[in-house]
């Protein structure tokens, strides 16, 4: 079984080398706050690491810091992202290995500094070092289009655009697409940042009642490929409370959705789930429950 497992991981890594080169930088962004960027970064990064890829998640939300909480490692953070940029610590000192998956490491944000400490020249050196060590570098972007979000997306090869099925969130996602297309390093070099859409907190029952915008309408507005649809789920909060990303909660619909999104990202053809209402009283009731 062990040989089969590692054989499968080796095959996956071989495929990734062709589809996504070593050191691929993926920014998880949206423009709007509260749409599930950090939840996505944590579960997407964990999902890649579980497939056998060396993965690093960087928290670019300087001054707030949340990624470490999703993994329950906040007490293990001695040095952070800013310490590395300012030369107070080496990258190897600041990276924290996930408790369950050695393929995953987290570079936490500073809680005592603000986004103005991000020096572009020094940041580029850190990013190059990370790209040489990891298969994937996941950049968890703060909200907005200010310094933190700019630095998070600047070096990206791929962008996961997170949105909720409501108008303001979709409009902000559209603004971020324009921002990436004109301000990224790849755009400066005449290259394209690959973009994917991830819709969080989707409730098909509320979509049917015209209380939420459908995935078809979102795709029509944004015109980028749909990578995944994550249904509304209390498991997201439950996972955060115990310091584990929701993708690790076996049987959770949100876990299934993120696992499918990772597989699609790696090239698998998997049908989209959670697009239609379930039949039953509980689904009817859930459509009336407010989202957090």
mmCIF file of C-alpha atoms in Angstrom:
data_model
loop_
_atom_site.group_PDB
_atom_site.id
_atom_site.type_symbol
_atom_site.label_atom_id
_atom_site.label_comp_id
_atom_site.label_asym_id
_atom_site.label_seq_id
_atom_site.Cartn_x
_atom_site.Cartn_y
_atom_site.Cartn_z
ATOM 1 C CA UNK A 1 0.000 0.000 0.000
ATOM 2 C CA UNK A 2 2.827 2.370 0.884
ATOM 3 C CA UNK A 3 4.504 1.726 -2.470
ATOM 4 C CA UNK A 4 1.219 2.334 -4.270
ATOM 5 C CA UNK A 5 0.689 5.553 -2.349
ATOM 6 C CA UNK A 6 4.104 6.971 -3.143
ATOM 7 C CA UNK A 7 3.800 5.758 -6.724
ATOM 8 C CA UNK A 8 0.575 7.730 -7.064
ATOM 9 C CA UNK A 9 2.161 10.825 -5.482
ATOM 10 C CA UNK A 10 5.136 10.548 -7.823
ATOM 11 C CA UNK A 11 2.792 10.292 -10.808
ATOM 12 C CA UNK A 12 0.874 13.352 -9.590
ATOM 13 C CA UNK A 13 4.082 15.354 -9.174
ATOM 14 C CA UNK A 14 5.205 14.324 -12.650
ATOM 15 C CA UNK A 15 1.918 15.563 -14.085
ATOM 16 C CA UNK A 16 2.198 18.816 -12.155
ATOM 17 C CA UNK A 17 5.659 19.443 -13.597
ATOM 18 C CA UNK A 18 4.050 19.513 -17.024
ATOM 19 C CA UNK A 19 0.882 21.439 -16.082
ATOM 20 C CA UNK A 20 2.379 23.752 -13.434
ATOM 21 C CA UNK A 21 6.161 24.182 -13.249
ATOM 22 C CA UNK A 22 8.009 23.885 -9.945
ATOM 23 C CA UNK A 23 7.734 27.124 -8.027
ATOM 24 C CA UNK A 24 4.307 28.096 -9.376
ATOM 25 C CA UNK A 25 2.986 31.094 -7.435
ATOM 26 C CA UNK A 26 -0.771 31.068 -6.797
ATOM 27 C CA UNK A 27 -2.490 34.122 -5.341
ATOM 28 C CA UNK A 28 -5.846 33.681 -3.602
ATOM 29 C CA UNK A 29 -7.602 37.011 -3.884
ATOM 30 C CA UNK A 30 -10.892 38.795 -4.399
ATOM 31 C CA UNK A 31 -10.846 42.507 -3.618
ATOM 32 C CA UNK A 32 -13.624 42.151 -1.034
ATOM 33 C CA UNK A 33 -13.151 41.057 2.559
ATOM 34 C CA UNK A 34 -14.976 38.143 4.123
ATOM 35 C CA UNK A 35 -15.428 36.016 1.008
ATOM 36 C CA UNK A 36 -13.329 33.066 2.198
ATOM 37 C CA UNK A 37 -9.832 33.832 0.912
ATOM 38 C CA UNK A 38 -7.963 32.480 3.928
ATOM 39 C CA UNK A 39 -10.293 29.484 4.174
ATOM 40 C CA UNK A 40 -9.521 28.810 0.514
ATOM 41 C CA UNK A 41 -5.764 29.320 0.908
ATOM 42 C CA UNK A 42 -5.647 26.919 3.863
ATOM 43 C CA UNK A 43 -7.712 24.152 2.261
ATOM 44 C CA UNK A 44 -6.267 24.552 -1.238
ATOM 45 C CA UNK A 45 -2.701 24.530 0.083
ATOM 46 C CA UNK A 46 -3.386 21.532 2.291
ATOM 47 C CA UNK A 47 -5.007 19.709 -0.616
ATOM 48 C CA UNK A 48 -1.941 20.216 -2.816
ATOM 49 C CA UNK A 49 0.380 19.078 -0.028
ATOM 50 C CA UNK A 50 -1.753 15.981 0.544
ATOM 51 C CA UNK A 51 -1.207 15.114 -3.127
ATOM 52 C CA UNK A 52 2.524 15.062 -2.451
ATOM 53 C CA UNK A 53 3.507 18.544 -3.603
ATOM 54 C CA UNK A 54 5.814 20.668 -1.467
ATOM 55 C CA UNK A 55 3.609 23.656 -0.702
ATOM 56 C CA UNK A 56 4.108 26.922 1.159
ATOM 57 C CA UNK A 57 1.312 29.276 2.216
ATOM 58 C CA UNK A 58 2.305 32.909 2.791
ATOM 59 C CA UNK A 59 0.043 35.177 4.827
ATOM 60 C CA UNK A 60 0.222 38.630 3.226
ATOM 61 C CA UNK A 61 -2.280 40.172 5.650
ATOM 62 C CA UNK A 62 0.398 42.060 7.585
ATOM 63 C CA UNK A 63 -0.920 43.347 10.901
ATOM 64 C CA UNK A 64 -3.797 40.879 11.205
ATOM 65 C CA UNK A 65 -2.560 37.326 10.484
ATOM 66 C CA UNK A 66 -4.998 34.442 10.198
ATOM 67 C CA UNK A 67 -3.463 31.562 8.240
ATOM 68 C CA UNK A 68 -1.609 30.201 11.279
ATOM 69 C CA UNK A 69 -4.906 30.049 13.205
ATOM 70 C CA UNK A 70 -6.417 27.809 10.523
ATOM 71 C CA UNK A 71 -3.638 25.302 11.182
ATOM 72 C CA UNK A 72 -3.435 25.675 14.955
ATOM 73 C CA UNK A 73 0.221 26.722 14.835
ATOM 74 C CA UNK A 74 -0.060 30.285 16.159
ATOM 75 C CA UNK A 75 2.004 29.441 19.267
ATOM 76 C CA UNK A 76 4.771 27.954 17.112
ATOM 77 C CA UNK A 77 5.380 31.195 15.193
ATOM 78 C CA UNK A 78 8.633 32.699 16.476
ATOM 79 C CA UNK A 79 9.707 34.534 13.330
ATOM 80 C CA UNK A 80 7.359 35.846 10.649
ATOM 81 C CA UNK A 81 7.301 37.086 7.062
ATOM 82 C CA UNK A 82 8.486 40.573 8.015
ATOM 83 C CA UNK A 83 11.446 39.209 10.000
ATOM 84 C CA UNK A 84 12.604 37.434 6.825
ATOM 85 C CA UNK A 85 12.166 40.507 4.617
ATOM 86 C CA UNK A 86 14.070 42.748 7.038
ATOM 87 C CA UNK A 87 16.861 40.195 7.457
ATOM 88 C CA UNK A 88 16.178 39.558 11.152
ATOM 89 C CA UNK A 89 15.640 35.846 10.450
ATOM 90 C CA UNK A 90 16.377 33.341 7.727
ATOM 91 C CA UNK A 91 13.531 31.857 5.741
ATOM 92 C CA UNK A 92 14.243 28.439 7.247
ATOM 93 C CA UNK A 93 13.735 29.901 10.728
ATOM 94 C CA UNK A 94 10.360 31.438 9.908
ATOM 95 C CA UNK A 95 8.723 28.566 8.032
ATOM 96 C CA UNK A 96 6.473 26.459 10.275
ATOM 97 C CA UNK A 97 5.741 22.866 9.240
ATOM 98 C CA UNK A 98 2.111 21.747 9.450
ATOM 99 C CA UNK A 99 1.394 19.386 12.335
ATOM 100 C CA UNK A 100 -0.058 16.680 10.095
ATOM 101 C CA UNK A 101 1.497 17.124 6.662
ATOM 102 C CA UNK A 102 5.259 17.638 6.314
ATOM 103 C CA UNK A 103 4.791 18.699 2.673
ATOM 104 C CA UNK A 104 3.076 21.876 3.882
ATOM 105 C CA UNK A 105 4.814 24.856 5.479
ATOM 106 C CA UNK A 106 3.378 28.214 6.551
ATOM 107 C CA UNK A 107 5.028 31.634 6.540
ATOM 108 C CA UNK A 108 3.002 33.719 8.975
ATOM 109 C CA UNK A 109 2.365 37.442 8.740
ATOM 110 C CA UNK A 110 3.499 39.917 11.361
ATOM 111 C CA UNK A 111 0.928 41.078 13.904
ATOM 112 C CA UNK A 112 2.923 44.108 15.008
ATOM 113 C CA UNK A 113 3.806 45.767 11.688
ATOM 114 C CA UNK A 114 1.741 47.199 8.837
ATOM 115 C CA UNK A 115 1.792 46.605 5.093
ATOM 116 C CA UNK A 116 4.190 49.515 4.441
ATOM 117 C CA UNK A 117 7.117 47.349 5.609
ATOM 118 C CA UNK A 118 6.890 45.213 2.466
ATOM 119 C CA UNK A 119 9.923 46.238 0.440
ATOM 120 C CA UNK A 120 9.556 45.149 -3.192
ATOM 121 C CA UNK A 121 13.247 44.424 -3.813
ATOM 122 C CA UNK A 122 13.675 42.365 -0.646
ATOM 123 C CA UNK A 123 10.343 40.639 -1.210
ATOM 124 C CA UNK A 124 11.455 39.498 -4.646
ATOM 125 C CA UNK A 125 14.477 37.757 -3.114
ATOM 126 C CA UNK A 126 12.260 35.910 -0.631
ATOM 127 C CA UNK A 127 9.844 34.858 -3.377
ATOM 128 C CA UNK A 128 12.656 33.510 -5.537
ATOM 129 C CA UNK A 129 13.990 31.504 -2.606
ATOM 130 C CA UNK A 130 10.538 30.056 -1.944
ATOM 131 C CA UNK A 131 10.036 29.180 -5.623
ATOM 132 C CA UNK A 132 13.288 27.237 -5.624
ATOM 133 C CA UNK A 133 12.198 25.177 -2.601
ATOM 134 C CA UNK A 134 8.503 24.498 -3.227
ATOM 135 C CA UNK A 135 6.288 23.124 -5.980
ATOM 136 C CA UNK A 136 3.569 25.648 -5.125
ATOM 137 C CA UNK A 137 3.679 28.969 -3.270
ATOM 138 C CA UNK A 138 0.195 30.053 -2.159
ATOM 139 C CA UNK A 139 -0.191 33.777 -1.424
ATOM 140 C CA UNK A 140 -3.129 34.556 0.857
ATOM 141 C CA UNK A 141 -4.075 38.103 -0.083
ATOM 142 C CA UNK A 142 -5.660 40.705 2.192
ATOM 143 C CA UNK A 143 -8.790 42.512 1.020
ATOM 144 C CA UNK A 144 -8.644 45.563 -1.207
ATOM 145 C CA UNK A 145 -6.123 46.660 -3.823
ATOM 146 C CA UNK A 146 -3.628 48.419 -1.557
ATOM 147 C CA UNK A 147 0.014 47.474 -0.807
ATOM 148 C CA UNK A 148 -0.626 44.074 0.764
ATOM 149 C CA UNK A 149 -2.887 42.883 -2.036
ATOM 150 C CA UNK A 150 -0.552 44.314 -4.659
ATOM 151 C CA UNK A 151 2.469 42.435 -3.324
ATOM 152 C CA UNK A 152 0.441 39.234 -2.939
ATOM 153 C CA UNK A 153 -0.588 39.215 -6.584
ATOM 154 C CA UNK A 154 2.501 40.807 -8.200
ATOM 155 C CA UNK A 155 4.549 37.612 -8.535
ATOM 156 C CA UNK A 156 1.604 35.320 -9.289
ATOM 157 C CA UNK A 157 1.518 32.842 -12.149
ATOM 158 C CA UNK A 158 -2.026 31.789 -11.298
ATOM 159 C CA UNK A 159 -4.861 33.645 -9.544
ATOM 160 C CA UNK A 160 -7.743 32.004 -7.698
ATOM 161 C CA UNK A 161 -10.496 34.619 -7.661
ATOM 162 C CA UNK A 162 -12.815 34.040 -4.707
ATOM 163 C CA UNK A 163 -16.301 35.458 -4.660
ATOM 164 C CA UNK A 164 -19.624 34.997 -2.931
ATOM 165 C CA UNK A 165 -22.829 34.821 -4.988
ATOM 166 C CA UNK A 166 -23.799 38.442 -4.393
ATOM 167 C CA UNK A 167 -23.373 41.618 -6.403
ATOM 168 C CA UNK A 168 -20.762 43.619 -4.452
ATOM 169 C CA UNK A 169 -18.481 40.607 -4.097
ATOM 170 C CA UNK A 170 -18.654 39.850 -7.828
ATOM 171 C CA UNK A 171 -18.019 43.482 -8.755
ATOM 172 C CA UNK A 172 -14.929 43.597 -6.527
ATOM 173 C CA UNK A 173 -13.704 40.328 -8.048
ATOM 174 C CA UNK A 174 -14.061 41.911 -11.485
ATOM 175 C CA UNK A 175 -11.966 44.895 -10.353
ATOM 176 C CA UNK A 176 -9.283 42.532 -9.068
ATOM 177 C CA UNK A 177 -9.154 40.772 -12.447
ATOM 178 C CA UNK A 178 -8.374 44.131 -14.067
ATOM 179 C CA UNK A 179 -5.794 44.874 -11.379
ATOM 180 C CA UNK A 180 -4.001 41.562 -12.007
ATOM 181 C CA UNK A 181 -4.133 41.950 -15.786
ATOM 182 C CA UNK A 182 -2.445 45.363 -15.645
ATOM 183 C CA UNK A 183 -0.292 45.435 -12.491
ATOM 184 C CA UNK A 184 1.268 41.945 -12.149
ATOM 185 C CA UNK A 185 4.873 41.176 -13.039
ATOM 186 C CA UNK A 186 3.717 38.831 -15.782
ATOM 187 C CA UNK A 187 1.629 41.604 -17.349
ATOM 188 C CA UNK A 188 4.687 43.870 -17.345
ATOM 189 C CA UNK A 189 6.494 41.169 -19.333
ATOM 190 C CA UNK A 190 3.642 40.698 -21.803
ATOM 191 C CA UNK A 191 2.507 37.431 -20.197
ATOM 192 C CA UNK A 192 -0.835 36.324 -18.796
ATOM 193 C CA UNK A 193 -1.732 35.315 -15.253
ATOM 194 C CA UNK A 194 -3.995 32.267 -15.453
ATOM 195 C CA UNK A 195 -7.224 32.945 -13.592
ATOM 196 C CA UNK A 196 -9.733 30.575 -12.000
ATOM 197 C CA UNK A 197 -13.032 31.271 -10.247
ATOM 198 C CA UNK A 198 -13.980 29.804 -6.883
ATOM 199 C CA UNK A 199 -17.481 30.541 -5.570
ATOM 200 C CA UNK A 200 -17.769 30.268 -1.787
ATOM 201 C CA UNK A 201 -20.863 30.081 0.448
ATOM 202 C CA UNK A 202 -23.105 28.879 -2.358
ATOM 203 C CA UNK A 203 -26.661 27.918 -1.460
ATOM 204 C CA UNK A 204 -28.626 26.455 -4.405
ATOM 205 C CA UNK A 205 -31.951 26.795 -2.561
ATOM 206 C CA UNK A 206 -31.423 30.547 -2.171
ATOM 207 C CA UNK A 207 -30.275 30.784 -5.789
ATOM 208 C CA UNK A 208 -33.541 29.105 -6.847
ATOM 209 C CA UNK A 209 -35.444 31.787 -4.894
ATOM 210 C CA UNK A 210 -33.382 34.529 -6.615
ATOM 211 C CA UNK A 211 -31.760 35.512 -3.308
ATOM 212 C CA UNK A 212 -28.286 34.640 -4.598
ATOM 213 C CA UNK A 213 -26.669 34.909 -8.023
ATOM 214 C CA UNK A 214 -26.212 31.663 -9.938
ATOM 215 C CA UNK A 215 -22.825 30.318 -11.017
ATOM 216 C CA UNK A 216 -23.888 30.691 -14.661
ATOM 217 C CA UNK A 217 -24.535 34.399 -14.137
ATOM 218 C CA UNK A 218 -21.257 34.825 -12.230
ATOM 219 C CA UNK A 219 -19.351 33.154 -15.057
ATOM 220 C CA UNK A 220 -21.118 35.397 -17.573
ATOM 221 C CA UNK A 221 -20.019 38.505 -15.659
ATOM 222 C CA UNK A 222 -16.420 37.517 -14.896
ATOM 223 C CA UNK A 223 -15.671 35.362 -17.964
ATOM 224 C CA UNK A 224 -13.122 33.113 -16.269
ATOM 225 C CA UNK A 225 -13.163 29.318 -15.827
ATOM 226 C CA UNK A 226 -15.023 27.957 -12.808
ATOM 227 C CA UNK A 227 -12.701 25.864 -10.653
ATOM 228 C CA UNK A 228 -15.059 25.046 -7.810
ATOM 229 C CA UNK A 229 -18.240 25.774 -5.895
ATOM 230 C CA UNK A 230 -18.078 25.545 -2.101
ATOM 231 C CA UNK A 231 -21.465 25.296 -0.375
ATOM 232 C CA UNK A 232 -22.388 27.162 2.779
ATOM 233 C CA UNK A 233 -21.195 25.043 5.680
ATOM 234 C CA UNK A 234 -20.830 25.363 9.441
ATOM 235 C CA UNK A 235 -17.848 22.989 9.111
ATOM 236 C CA UNK A 236 -15.678 25.936 8.038
ATOM 237 C CA UNK A 237 -16.033 27.559 11.471
ATOM 238 C CA UNK A 238 -15.790 24.197 13.227
ATOM 239 C CA UNK A 239 -12.474 23.495 11.507
ATOM 240 C CA UNK A 240 -11.037 26.908 12.335
ATOM 241 C CA UNK A 241 -12.027 26.514 15.986
ATOM 242 C CA UNK A 242 -9.934 23.342 16.288
ATOM 243 C CA UNK A 243 -7.071 24.644 14.141
ATOM 244 C CA UNK A 244 -7.603 22.543 11.026
ATOM 245 C CA UNK A 245 -8.649 23.602 7.499
ATOM 246 C CA UNK A 246 -12.104 22.429 6.473
ATOM 247 C CA UNK A 247 -10.695 20.172 3.749
ATOM 248 C CA UNK A 248 -9.515 17.836 6.538
ATOM 249 C CA UNK A 249 -13.058 17.260 7.858
ATOM 250 C CA UNK A 250 -14.015 13.912 6.378
ATOM 251 C CA UNK A 251 -17.479 13.795 4.837
ATOM 252 C CA UNK A 252 -17.978 17.565 4.892
ATOM 253 C CA UNK A 253 -19.464 18.987 1.697
ATOM 254 C CA UNK A 254 -17.017 21.905 1.901
ATOM 255 C CA UNK A 255 -14.159 19.398 2.173
ATOM 256 C CA UNK A 256 -15.413 17.530 -0.894
ATOM 257 C CA UNK A 257 -15.730 20.806 -2.820
ATOM 258 C CA UNK A 258 -12.168 21.915 -2.018
ATOM 259 C CA UNK A 259 -10.759 18.460 -2.790
ATOM 260 C CA UNK A 260 -12.499 18.534 -6.170
ATOM 261 C CA UNK A 261 -11.156 22.046 -6.842
ATOM 262 C CA UNK A 262 -7.598 20.886 -6.181
ATOM 263 C CA UNK A 263 -8.066 17.912 -8.499
ATOM 264 C CA UNK A 264 -9.443 20.127 -11.264
ATOM 265 C CA UNK A 265 -6.506 22.490 -10.800
ATOM 266 C CA UNK A 266 -4.188 19.526 -11.335
ATOM 267 C CA UNK A 267 -5.954 18.601 -14.551
ATOM 268 C CA UNK A 268 -8.612 16.084 -13.580
ATOM 269 C CA UNK A 269 -12.038 16.265 -15.207
ATOM 270 C CA UNK A 270 -14.469 16.207 -12.290
ATOM 271 C CA UNK A 271 -18.159 17.165 -12.543
ATOM 272 C CA UNK A 272 -19.186 20.219 -10.547
ATOM 273 C CA UNK A 273 -21.196 19.412 -7.416
ATOM 274 C CA UNK A 274 -23.538 21.374 -5.124
ATOM 275 C CA UNK A 275 -25.183 23.365 -7.920
ATOM 276 C CA UNK A 276 -28.765 22.192 -7.397
ATOM 277 C CA UNK A 277 -30.975 22.201 -4.290
ATOM 278 C CA UNK A 278 -31.318 19.003 -2.321
ATOM 279 C CA UNK A 279 -34.740 17.562 -1.816
ATOM 280 C CA UNK A 280 -35.715 17.686 1.788
ATOM 281 C CA UNK A 281 -36.900 19.729 4.728
ATOM 282 C CA UNK A 282 -33.406 20.539 6.061
ATOM 283 C CA UNK A 283 -32.314 22.074 2.771
ATOM 284 C CA UNK A 284 -35.501 24.139 2.709
ATOM 285 C CA UNK A 285 -34.790 25.392 6.232
ATOM 286 C CA UNK A 286 -31.103 26.068 5.511
ATOM 287 C CA UNK A 287 -32.089 28.417 2.711
ATOM 288 C CA UNK A 288 -33.612 30.760 5.284
ATOM 289 C CA UNK A 289 -30.603 30.749 7.618
ATOM 290 C CA UNK A 290 -28.366 33.838 7.391
ATOM 291 C CA UNK A 291 -24.728 33.365 6.355
ATOM 292 C CA UNK A 292 -21.969 34.513 8.706
#
